[in-house]
């Protein structure tokens, strides 16, 4: 399993300014990160792993998004033209990412894992935080640096809202 030290060494080798943040209490899921470090959920990044069933069979897909706007399986399915999309079980997340389930970092993911990046992630110079694969640490860096390091495809994961009136119409008997 990958950890904060592996991420730290990789970022140093790529000369990316970053910080390994020691958490005041352990977390088991990245969704706990905003409350743990008092950061806005929009400034915390997560990786959600889905098991996708398409015409050619099953595959695993990772989606990078903010904790404030986690990806919906329906949006991922519509984007990929898949018949069935469901969150991957923990054992599959562990084997596909080489990180502990719930604490997947968007960095150092295997190249064989298709990666989608939500276009709502801010590409600015402000700090952004993500899991490190460990319960006691997180990684902080500029959002622009993170987006430049990700090898995934940037996509729109918003589900289009139906247009028109939302007025209820009574059926005639």
N, CA, C and O of each residue as an XYZ file, in Angstrom:
692
protein
N       0.830     -1.190      0.000
C       0.000      0.000      0.000
C       0.877      1.257      0.000
O       1.921      1.315      0.650
N       0.421      2.236     -0.737
C       1.145      3.501     -0.788
C       0.804      4.333      0.448
O      -0.263      4.178      1.042
N       1.734      5.223      0.826
C       1.536      6.022      2.030
C       2.073      7.441      1.825
O       2.513      7.795      0.731
N       2.031      8.242      2.884
C       2.453      9.635      2.809
C       3.921      9.770      2.417
O       4.279     10.702      1.696
N       4.768      8.868      2.873
C       6.187      8.947      2.545
C       6.426      8.728      1.046
O       7.242      9.427      0.445
N       5.734      7.779      0.446
C       5.865      7.545     -0.993
C       5.400      8.768     -1.781
O       6.038      9.154     -2.761
N       4.293      9.375     -1.359
C       3.773     10.575     -2.026
C       4.766     11.721     -1.868
O       5.064     12.430     -2.830
N       5.280     11.901     -0.645
C       6.247     12.969     -0.349
C       7.489     12.831     -1.240
O       7.935     13.814     -1.834
N       8.041     11.637     -1.335
C       9.229     11.409     -2.157
C       8.944     11.688     -3.636
O       9.761     12.291     -4.332
N       7.779     11.245     -4.103
C       7.420     11.461     -5.502
C       7.270     12.951     -5.806
O       7.734     13.428     -6.842
N       6.618     13.683     -4.897
C       6.441     15.122     -5.109
C       7.775     15.861     -5.039
O       7.995     16.808     -5.794
N       8.665     15.440     -4.146
C       9.998     16.045     -4.092
C      10.757     15.802     -5.392
O      11.417     16.704     -5.908
N      10.663     14.588     -5.919
C      11.345     14.256     -7.170
C      10.817     15.102     -8.332
O      11.556     15.404     -9.269
N       9.548     15.480     -8.268
C       8.946     16.311     -9.316
C       8.987     17.802     -8.975
O       8.417     18.624     -9.693
N       9.666     18.147     -7.875
C       9.847     19.527     -7.425
C       8.529     20.277     -7.269
O       8.388     21.418     -7.708
N       7.568     19.609     -6.631
C       6.262     20.210     -6.382
C       6.183     20.606     -4.910
O       6.371     19.778     -4.019
N       5.902     21.878     -4.674
C       5.765     22.354     -3.300
C       4.506     21.731     -2.683
O       3.423     21.793     -3.265
N       4.661     21.143     -1.521
C       3.544     20.468     -0.852
C       3.800     20.423      0.648
O       4.854     20.834      1.132
N       2.822     19.920      1.358
C       2.926     19.787      2.804
C       2.265     18.479      3.219
O       1.167     18.159      2.762
N       2.929     17.732      4.077
C       2.308     16.560      4.686
C       1.721     17.052      5.999
O       2.449     17.499      6.885
N       0.408     16.969      6.119
C      -0.316     17.510      7.275
C      -0.573     16.390      8.278
O      -1.190     15.377      7.950
N      -0.102     16.583      9.482
C      -0.384     15.624     10.572
C      -1.766     15.958     11.116
O      -2.004     17.081     11.563
N      -2.673     14.996     11.082
C      -4.058     15.223     11.498
C      -4.185     15.141     13.023
O      -3.505     14.334     13.657
N      -5.049     15.966     13.610
C      -5.226     15.931     15.070
C      -5.894     14.656     15.571
O      -5.759     14.285     16.737
N      -6.616     13.991     14.672
C      -7.232     12.703     15.014
C      -7.292     11.863     13.743
O      -7.352     12.411     12.642
N      -7.278     10.550     13.881
C      -7.284      9.701     12.684
C      -8.623      9.768     11.953
O      -9.675      9.980     12.556
N      -8.551      9.582     10.649
C      -9.764      9.520      9.822
C      -9.819      8.151      9.166
O      -8.791      7.501      8.975
N     -11.019      7.720      8.824
C     -11.178      6.446      8.125
C     -11.654      6.642      6.691
O     -11.571      5.732      5.866
N     -12.160      7.856      6.403
C     -12.642      8.189      5.059
C     -12.279      9.635      4.767
O     -12.251     10.462      5.679
N     -12.006      9.943      3.535
C     -11.611     11.290      3.155
C     -12.737     12.307      3.415
O     -12.471     13.500      3.562
N     -13.972     11.841      3.471
C     -15.091     12.745      3.745
C     -14.984     13.377      5.133
O     -15.626     14.396      5.388
N     -14.191     12.800      6.030
C     -13.975     13.342      7.374
C     -12.915     14.442      7.388
O     -12.781     15.152      8.384
N     -12.169     14.590      6.310
C     -11.051     15.520      6.255
C     -11.437     16.985      6.481
O     -10.755     17.658      7.253
N     -12.492     17.517      5.852
C     -12.819     18.933      6.073
C     -13.055     19.273      7.552
O     -12.579     20.302      8.033
N     -13.770     18.434      8.257
C     -14.028     18.711      9.677
C     -12.771     18.528     10.518
O     -12.602     19.210     11.529
N     -11.898     17.632     10.120
C     -10.697     17.347     10.889
C      -9.672     18.472     10.797
O      -9.012     18.788     11.787
N      -9.531     19.076      9.628
C      -8.537     20.142      9.470
C      -9.171     21.523      9.322
O      -8.466     22.487      9.025
N     -10.464     21.640      9.519
C     -11.200     22.906      9.405
C     -11.003     23.551      8.030
O     -10.685     24.736      7.932
N     -11.191     22.779      6.997
C     -11.103     23.281      5.625
C     -12.470     23.172      4.967
O     -13.290     22.338      5.352
N     -12.702     24.001      3.997
C     -13.961     23.938      3.246
C     -14.003     22.634      2.454
O     -12.982     22.227      1.900
N     -15.154     21.969      2.384
C     -15.256     20.726      1.608
C     -14.871     20.903      0.132
O     -14.429     19.948     -0.506
N     -15.036     22.114     -0.413
C     -14.651     22.379     -1.795
C     -13.138     22.348     -1.973
O     -12.653     22.188     -3.094
N     -12.378     22.500     -0.874
C     -10.922     22.520     -0.917
C     -10.317     21.163     -0.556
O      -9.100     21.043     -0.419
N     -11.160     20.147     -0.405
C     -10.696     18.795     -0.106
C     -11.056     17.887     -1.278
O     -12.192     17.893     -1.752
N     -10.083     17.110     -1.741
C     -10.235     16.287     -2.934
C     -10.356     14.822     -2.532
O      -9.685     14.358     -1.611
N     -11.214     14.113     -3.230
C     -11.401     12.688     -2.984
C     -11.347     11.919     -4.291
O     -11.529     12.478     -5.373
N     -11.092     10.620     -4.164
C     -11.133      9.724     -5.318
C     -12.199      8.683     -5.029
O     -12.116      7.959     -4.037
N     -13.194      8.609     -5.892
C     -14.240      7.606     -5.785
C     -13.993      6.569     -6.864
O     -13.766      6.908     -8.025
N     -14.036      5.308     -6.475
C     -13.786      4.229     -7.425
C     -15.104      3.522     -7.711
O     -15.819      3.110     -6.798
N     -15.408      3.392     -9.002
C     -16.642      2.755     -9.429
C     -16.340      1.479    -10.201
O     -15.320      1.362    -10.880
N     -17.258      0.527    -10.075
C     -17.230     -0.677    -10.890
C     -18.249     -0.437    -12.002
O     -19.434     -0.243    -11.730
N     -17.797     -0.449    -13.236
C     -18.624     -0.086    -14.383
C     -18.860     -1.313    -15.253
O     -17.922     -2.023    -15.615
N     -20.131     -1.553    -15.584
C     -20.479     -2.633    -16.497
C     -20.907     -2.003    -17.814
O     -21.900     -1.279    -17.888
N     -20.137     -2.297    -18.841
C     -20.420     -1.777    -20.181
C     -20.605     -2.957    -21.132
O     -20.648     -4.109    -20.699
N     -20.713     -2.671    -22.410
C     -20.911     -3.727    -23.408
C     -19.757     -4.725    -23.432
O     -19.964     -5.924    -23.622
N     -18.547     -4.221    -23.238
C     -17.365     -5.071    -23.349
C     -16.996     -5.769    -22.039
O     -15.986     -6.470    -21.982
N     -17.787     -5.592    -21.006
C     -17.504     -6.239    -19.727
C     -17.381     -5.237    -18.593
O     -17.830     -4.096    -18.693
N     -16.762     -5.692    -17.516
C     -16.614     -4.848    -16.335
C     -15.234     -4.223    -16.274
O     -14.236     -4.821    -16.676
N     -15.206     -3.003    -15.761
C     -13.937     -2.338    -15.518
C     -14.076     -1.443    -14.292
O     -15.182     -1.163    -13.830
N     -12.951     -1.008    -13.787
C     -12.907     -0.130    -12.624
C     -12.474      1.247    -13.105
O     -11.540      1.366    -13.898
N     -13.159      2.300    -12.622
C     -12.877      3.676    -13.022
C     -12.762      4.525    -11.764
O     -13.573      4.397    -10.847
N     -11.757      5.391    -11.720
C     -11.597      6.332    -10.616
C     -12.084      7.703    -11.022
O     -11.903      8.124    -12.164
N     -12.711      8.408    -10.073
C     -13.202      9.757    -10.335
C     -12.657     10.685     -9.258
O     -12.861     10.444     -8.068
N     -11.964     11.746     -9.671
C     -11.412     12.743     -8.755
C     -12.392     13.899     -8.696
O     -12.762     14.473     -9.721
N     -12.811     14.236     -7.474
C     -13.771     15.324     -7.293
C     -13.537     15.954     -5.922
O     -12.695     15.497     -5.149
N     -14.291     17.002     -5.639
C     -14.210     17.596     -4.305
C     -15.129     16.828     -3.360
O     -16.074     16.168     -3.791
N     -14.839     16.924     -2.090
C     -15.689     16.279     -1.085
C     -17.077     16.918     -1.101
O     -18.065     16.261     -0.775
N     -17.156     18.194     -1.480
C     -18.436     18.900     -1.509
C     -19.351     18.397     -2.626
O     -20.573     18.491     -2.512
N     -18.775     17.869     -3.696
C     -19.574     17.425     -4.845
C     -19.122     16.039     -5.294
O     -18.512     15.903     -6.355
N     -19.414     15.006     -4.497
C     -19.001     13.654     -4.911
C     -19.744     13.235     -6.175
O     -20.883     13.645     -6.396
N     -19.103     12.428     -6.992
C     -19.736     12.027     -8.253
C     -20.900     11.074     -8.025
O     -20.863     10.228     -7.132
N     -21.919     11.223     -8.835
C     -23.063     10.314     -8.770
C     -22.868      9.210     -9.798
O     -22.411      9.463    -10.913
N     -23.218      7.981     -9.417
C     -23.062      6.879    -10.371
C     -23.799      7.128    -11.685
O     -23.307      6.751    -12.749
N     -24.968      7.756    -11.624
C     -25.733      8.033    -12.842
C     -24.995      8.956    -13.796
O     -25.050      8.766    -15.011
N     -24.302      9.957    -13.255
C     -23.548     10.882    -14.104
C     -22.363     10.175    -14.751
O     -22.060     10.406    -15.922
N     -21.696      9.317    -13.994
C     -20.560      8.565    -14.528
C     -21.051      7.586    -15.597
O     -20.423      7.447    -16.647
N     -22.161      6.914    -15.334
C     -22.726      5.982    -16.296
C     -23.138      6.664    -17.584
O     -22.887      6.145    -18.672
N     -23.774      7.831    -17.470
C     -24.191      8.572    -18.663
C     -22.982      9.012    -19.477
O     -23.006      8.974    -20.707
N     -21.943      9.421    -18.797
C     -20.735      9.874    -19.478
C     -20.028      8.734    -20.212
O     -19.524      8.913    -21.321
N     -20.000      7.561    -19.579
C     -19.302      6.418    -20.166
C     -20.195      5.535    -21.038
O     -19.702      4.627    -21.708
N     -21.494      5.792    -21.035
C     -22.422      4.957    -21.786
C     -22.507      3.557    -21.209
O     -22.633      2.580    -21.946
N     -22.437      3.464    -19.890
C     -22.428      2.172    -19.207
C     -23.833      1.749    -18.824
O     -24.717      2.580    -18.614
N     -24.022      0.433    -18.738
C     -25.319     -0.105    -18.321
C     -25.498     -0.036    -16.819
O     -26.600      0.219    -16.333
N     -24.410     -0.264    -16.072
C     -24.499     -0.299    -14.615
C     -23.231      0.306    -14.027
O     -22.121     -0.042    -14.429
N     -23.409      1.214    -13.070
C     -22.288      1.830    -12.364
C     -22.600      1.772    -10.891
O     -23.662      2.213    -10.451
N     -21.669      1.223    -10.124
C     -21.867      1.146     -8.674
C     -20.535      1.376     -7.985
O     -19.481      1.089     -8.552
N     -20.578      1.898     -6.753
C     -19.322      2.064     -6.008
C     -18.621      0.712     -5.862
O     -19.253     -0.299     -5.555
N     -17.329      0.714     -6.084
C     -16.547     -0.526     -6.007
C     -16.418     -0.966     -4.551
O     -16.279     -0.124     -3.664
N     -16.462     -2.271     -4.294
C     -16.258     -2.760     -2.926
C     -14.818     -2.487     -2.474
O     -13.924     -2.288     -3.296
N     -14.615     -2.481     -1.168
C     -13.320     -2.112     -0.588
C     -12.162     -2.937     -1.130
O     -11.099     -2.385     -1.414
N     -12.342     -4.246     -1.279
C     -11.235     -5.077     -1.769
C     -10.829     -4.696     -3.181
O      -9.652     -4.779     -3.531
N     -11.796     -4.278     -3.999
C     -11.502     -3.883     -5.367
C     -10.810     -2.516     -5.398
O      -9.904     -2.291     -6.201
N     -11.241     -1.610     -4.524
C     -10.588     -0.299     -4.408
C      -9.131     -0.499     -4.010
O      -8.236      0.100     -4.606
N      -8.889     -1.341     -3.002
C      -7.531     -1.587     -2.522
C      -6.644     -2.145     -3.634
O      -5.517     -1.684     -3.817
N      -7.140     -3.126     -4.370
C      -6.318     -3.755     -5.406
C      -6.152     -2.857     -6.636
O      -5.102     -2.888     -7.278
N      -7.164     -2.064     -6.973
C      -7.090     -1.221     -8.169
C      -6.244      0.030     -7.963
O      -5.656      0.539     -8.916
N      -6.173      0.538     -6.717
C      -5.483      1.805     -6.464
C      -4.188      1.656     -5.688
O      -3.337      2.543     -5.742
N      -4.021      0.568     -4.975
C      -2.883      0.353     -4.081
C      -2.911      1.317     -2.897
O      -1.876      1.605     -2.296
N      -4.097      1.808     -2.571
C      -4.337      2.638     -1.381
C      -5.408      1.962     -0.542
O      -6.148      1.106     -1.028
N      -5.483      2.354      0.720
C      -6.539      1.860      1.599
C      -7.873      2.459      1.148
O      -7.953      3.652      0.853
N      -8.899      1.646      1.095
C     -10.228      2.101      0.693
C     -10.685      3.246      1.606
O     -10.552      3.168      2.827
N     -11.217      4.296      1.004
C     -11.676      5.454      1.762
C     -10.609      6.519      1.918
O     -10.924      7.663      2.245
N      -9.337      6.161      1.687
C      -8.225      7.105      1.854
C      -7.366      7.189      0.588
O      -6.150      7.368      0.665
N      -8.000      7.059     -0.557
C      -7.281      7.042     -1.830
C      -6.831      8.452     -2.197
O      -7.628      9.390     -2.207
N      -5.563      8.583     -2.493
C      -4.981      9.843     -2.950
C      -5.029      9.866     -4.473
O      -4.850      8.821     -5.099
N      -5.267     11.028     -5.092
C      -5.291     11.075     -6.553
C      -3.911     10.976     -7.198
O      -3.803     10.865     -8.419
N      -2.859     11.015     -6.386
C      -1.502     10.911     -6.909
C      -1.008      9.469     -6.839
O      -1.443      8.699     -5.983
N      -0.114      9.115     -7.727
C       0.502      7.791     -7.776
C      -0.487      6.655     -8.032
O      -0.250      5.521     -7.615
N      -1.575      6.949     -8.703
C      -2.512      5.892     -9.068
C      -1.941      5.099    -10.235
O      -1.245      5.667    -11.077
N      -2.216      3.803    -10.306
C      -1.699      2.995    -11.416
C      -2.204      3.504    -12.769
O      -3.345      3.952    -12.888
N      -1.356      3.430    -13.769
C      -1.718      3.899    -15.108
C      -2.865      3.093    -15.722
O      -3.592      3.595    -16.579
N      -3.023      1.839    -15.281
C      -4.084      0.987    -15.835
C      -5.477      1.401    -15.343
O      -6.482      0.945    -15.889
N      -5.547      2.259    -14.317
C      -6.826      2.726    -13.783
C      -7.292      3.948    -14.562
O      -6.670      5.006    -14.463
N      -8.379      3.832    -15.342
C      -8.906      5.015    -16.029
C      -9.343      6.051    -14.983
O      -9.976      5.707    -13.985
N      -9.000      7.306    -15.223
C      -9.259      8.359    -14.249
C     -10.028      9.500    -14.896
O      -9.637     10.006    -15.947
N     -11.120      9.900    -14.265
C     -11.908     11.052    -14.691
C     -11.734     12.141    -13.635
O     -11.722     11.853    -12.439
N     -11.600     13.388    -14.076
C     -11.411     14.515    -13.171
C     -12.594     15.456    -13.340
O     -12.866     15.929    -14.444
N     -13.291     15.723    -12.255
C     -14.455     16.616    -12.282
C     -13.988     18.031    -12.631
O     -13.065     18.552    -12.004
N     -14.618     18.646    -13.622
C     -14.209     19.987    -14.052
C     -14.583     21.076    -13.052
O     -14.202     22.232    -13.234
N     -15.317     20.732    -12.007
C     -15.657     21.721    -10.980
C     -14.523     21.948     -9.992
O     -14.605     22.863     -9.172
N     -13.466     21.142    -10.045
C     -12.314     21.371     -9.169
C     -11.661     22.684     -9.557
O     -11.368     22.928    -10.728
N     -11.436     23.522     -8.562
C     -10.853     24.837     -8.814
C      -9.384     24.698     -9.189
O      -8.623     24.026     -8.493
N      -8.989     25.327    -10.276
C      -7.600     25.314    -10.713
C      -6.915     26.619    -10.365
O      -6.487     27.357    -11.252
N      -6.810     26.906     -9.076
C      -6.224     28.163     -8.629
C      -4.979     27.908     -7.776
O      -4.538     26.769     -7.627
N      -4.432     28.968     -7.230
C      -3.207     28.863     -6.437
C      -3.489     28.625     -4.955
O      -2.563     28.591     -4.144
N      -4.740     28.463     -4.607
C      -5.097     28.226     -3.204
C      -4.787     26.785     -2.811
O      -4.743     25.901     -3.666
N      -4.572     26.549     -1.509
C      -4.268     25.171     -1.076
C      -5.476     24.244     -1.188
O      -6.627     24.645     -1.014
N      -5.163     23.009     -1.482
C      -6.165     21.959     -1.573
C      -5.609     20.767     -0.788
O      -4.395     20.567     -0.738
N      -6.490     19.983     -0.181
C      -6.065     18.886      0.678
C      -6.644     17.572      0.172
O      -7.729     17.527     -0.408
N      -5.885     16.500      0.409
C      -6.336     15.178     -0.021
C      -5.802     14.125      0.927
O      -4.867     14.372      1.688
N      -6.403     12.953      0.874
C      -5.952     11.839      1.703
C      -4.570     11.397      1.241
O      -4.176     11.625      0.097
N      -3.848     10.762      2.148
C      -2.501     10.279      1.825
C      -2.423      8.758      1.826
O      -1.349      8.191      1.627
N      -3.542      8.100      2.045
C      -3.533      6.650      2.162
C      -3.369      6.192      3.599
O      -3.483      5.002      3.894
N      -3.102      7.133      4.493
C      -2.928      6.838      5.917
C      -3.993      7.564      6.721
O      -4.528      8.584      6.286
N      -4.293      7.039      7.879
C      -5.341      7.614      8.730
C      -4.887      8.877      9.461
O      -5.730      9.676      9.867
N      -3.580      9.081      9.643
C      -3.074     10.167     10.481
C      -2.494     11.342      9.710
O      -2.085     12.331     10.319
N      -2.450     11.255      8.373
C      -1.865     12.340      7.585
C      -2.711     12.661      6.355
O      -3.516     11.854      5.892
N      -2.495     13.865      5.854
C      -3.112     14.320      4.606
C      -2.035     15.065      3.826
O      -0.967     15.362      4.362
N      -2.313     15.363      2.580
C      -1.383     16.085      1.725
C      -2.019     17.412      1.347
O      -3.184     17.456      0.952
N      -1.258     18.492      1.467
C      -1.712     19.811      1.050
C      -0.823     20.337     -0.057
O       0.396     20.179     -0.001
N      -1.411     20.956     -1.054
C      -0.654     21.546     -2.156
C      -1.550     22.530     -2.895
O      -2.749     22.605     -2.627
N      -0.968     23.286     -3.828
C      -1.780     24.208     -4.629
C      -2.676     23.403     -5.572
O      -2.252     22.394     -6.135
N      -3.895     23.851     -5.734
C      -4.845     23.150     -6.605
C      -4.329     23.075     -8.040
O      -4.498     22.051     -8.703
N      -3.714     24.128     -8.515
C      -3.182     24.147     -9.876
C      -2.103     23.079    -10.061
O      -2.035     22.440    -11.111
N      -1.259     22.887     -9.039
C      -0.229     21.852     -9.115
C      -0.853     20.462     -9.186
O      -0.418     19.615     -9.966
N      -1.870     20.239     -8.371
C      -2.534     18.936     -8.390
C      -3.127     18.655     -9.764
O      -2.930     17.572    -10.316
N      -3.843     19.610    -10.312
C      -4.486     19.393    -11.615
C      -3.459     19.163    -12.723
O      -3.728     18.425    -13.671
N      -2.295     19.784    -12.611
C      -1.265     19.576    -13.630
C      -0.625     18.192    -13.515
O      -0.068     17.689    -14.491
N      -0.697     17.569    -12.333
C      -0.100     16.251    -12.126
C      -1.034     15.094    -12.469
O      -0.576     13.971    -12.682
N      -2.331     15.355    -12.525
C      -3.297     14.290    -12.776
C      -3.288     13.896    -14.251
O      -3.248     14.753    -15.134
N      -3.325     12.600    -14.501
C      -3.278     12.105    -15.879
C      -4.656     11.788    -16.438
O      -4.767     11.282    -17.555
N      -5.699     12.074    -15.683
C      -7.043     11.733    -16.128
C      -7.651     12.747    -17.071
O      -7.091     13.815    -17.320
N      -8.792     12.391    -17.578
C      -9.544     13.234    -18.505
C     -10.500     14.117    -17.711
O     -11.236     13.619    -16.859
N     -10.495     15.415    -17.978
C     -11.391     16.348    -17.304
C     -12.767     16.263    -17.956
O     -12.904     16.390    -19.172
N     -13.796     16.041    -17.110
C     -15.147     15.840    -17.622
C     -16.155     16.635    -16.807
O     -15.878     17.043    -15.679
N     -17.323     16.850    -17.390
C     -18.441     17.507    -16.714
C     -19.314     16.422    -16.090
O     -19.945     15.642    -16.803
N     -19.350     16.373    -14.758
C     -20.131     15.348    -14.061
C     -21.442     15.886    -13.490
O     -22.053     15.255    -12.628
N     -21.869     17.042    -13.967
C     -23.155     17.563    -13.526
C     -24.266     16.783    -14.216
O     -24.182     16.486    -15.408
N     -25.300     16.458    -13.461
C     -26.457     15.798    -14.055
C     -27.391     16.887    -14.552
O     -27.822     17.729    -13.764
N     -27.714     16.892    -15.839
C     -28.588     17.942    -16.360
C     -29.964     17.875    -15.707
O     -30.553     16.804    -15.559
N     -30.442     19.012    -15.334
C     -31.773     19.123    -14.742
C     -32.820     19.187    -15.852
O     -32.607     19.864    -16.858
N     -33.944     18.496    -15.686
C     -34.989     18.595    -16.710
C     -35.548     20.009    -16.745
O     -35.773     20.635    -15.709
N     -35.762     20.486    -17.940
C     -36.305     21.835    -18.092
C     -37.809     21.775    -18.164
O     -38.399     20.740    -18.476
N     -38.410     22.892    -17.873
C     -39.856     22.960    -17.947
C     -40.464     23.117    -16.573
O     -39.757     23.295    -15.581
N     -41.753     23.050    -16.526
C     -42.492     23.274    -15.295
C     -42.414     22.058    -14.385
O     -42.421     20.917    -14.847
N     -42.341     22.316    -13.109
C     -42.370     21.245    -12.116
C     -43.760     21.156    -11.477
O     -43.932     20.573    -10.407
N     -44.700     21.722    -12.128
C     -46.064     21.766    -11.639
C     -46.730     20.392    -11.791
O     -46.655     19.761    -12.846
N     -47.367     19.959    -10.737
C     -48.042     18.664    -10.780
C     -49.340     18.792    -11.564
O     -50.071     19.773    -11.422
N     -49.616     17.805    -12.381
C     -50.838     17.791    -13.173
C     -51.650     16.580    -12.732
O     -51.168     15.448    -12.744
N     -52.880     16.844    -12.348
C     -53.751     15.753    -11.900
C     -54.245     14.948    -13.095
O     -54.606     15.506    -14.131
N     -54.255     13.651    -12.937
C     -54.772     12.779    -13.978
C     -56.290     12.795    -13.936
O     -56.883     12.860    -12.859
N     -56.914     12.738    -15.087
C     -58.384     12.695    -15.118
C     -58.830     11.274    -14.976
O     -58.213     10.365    -15.531
N     -59.869     11.074    -14.257
C     -60.357      9.719    -14.003
C     -61.327      9.287    -15.069
O     -61.843      8.170    -15.019
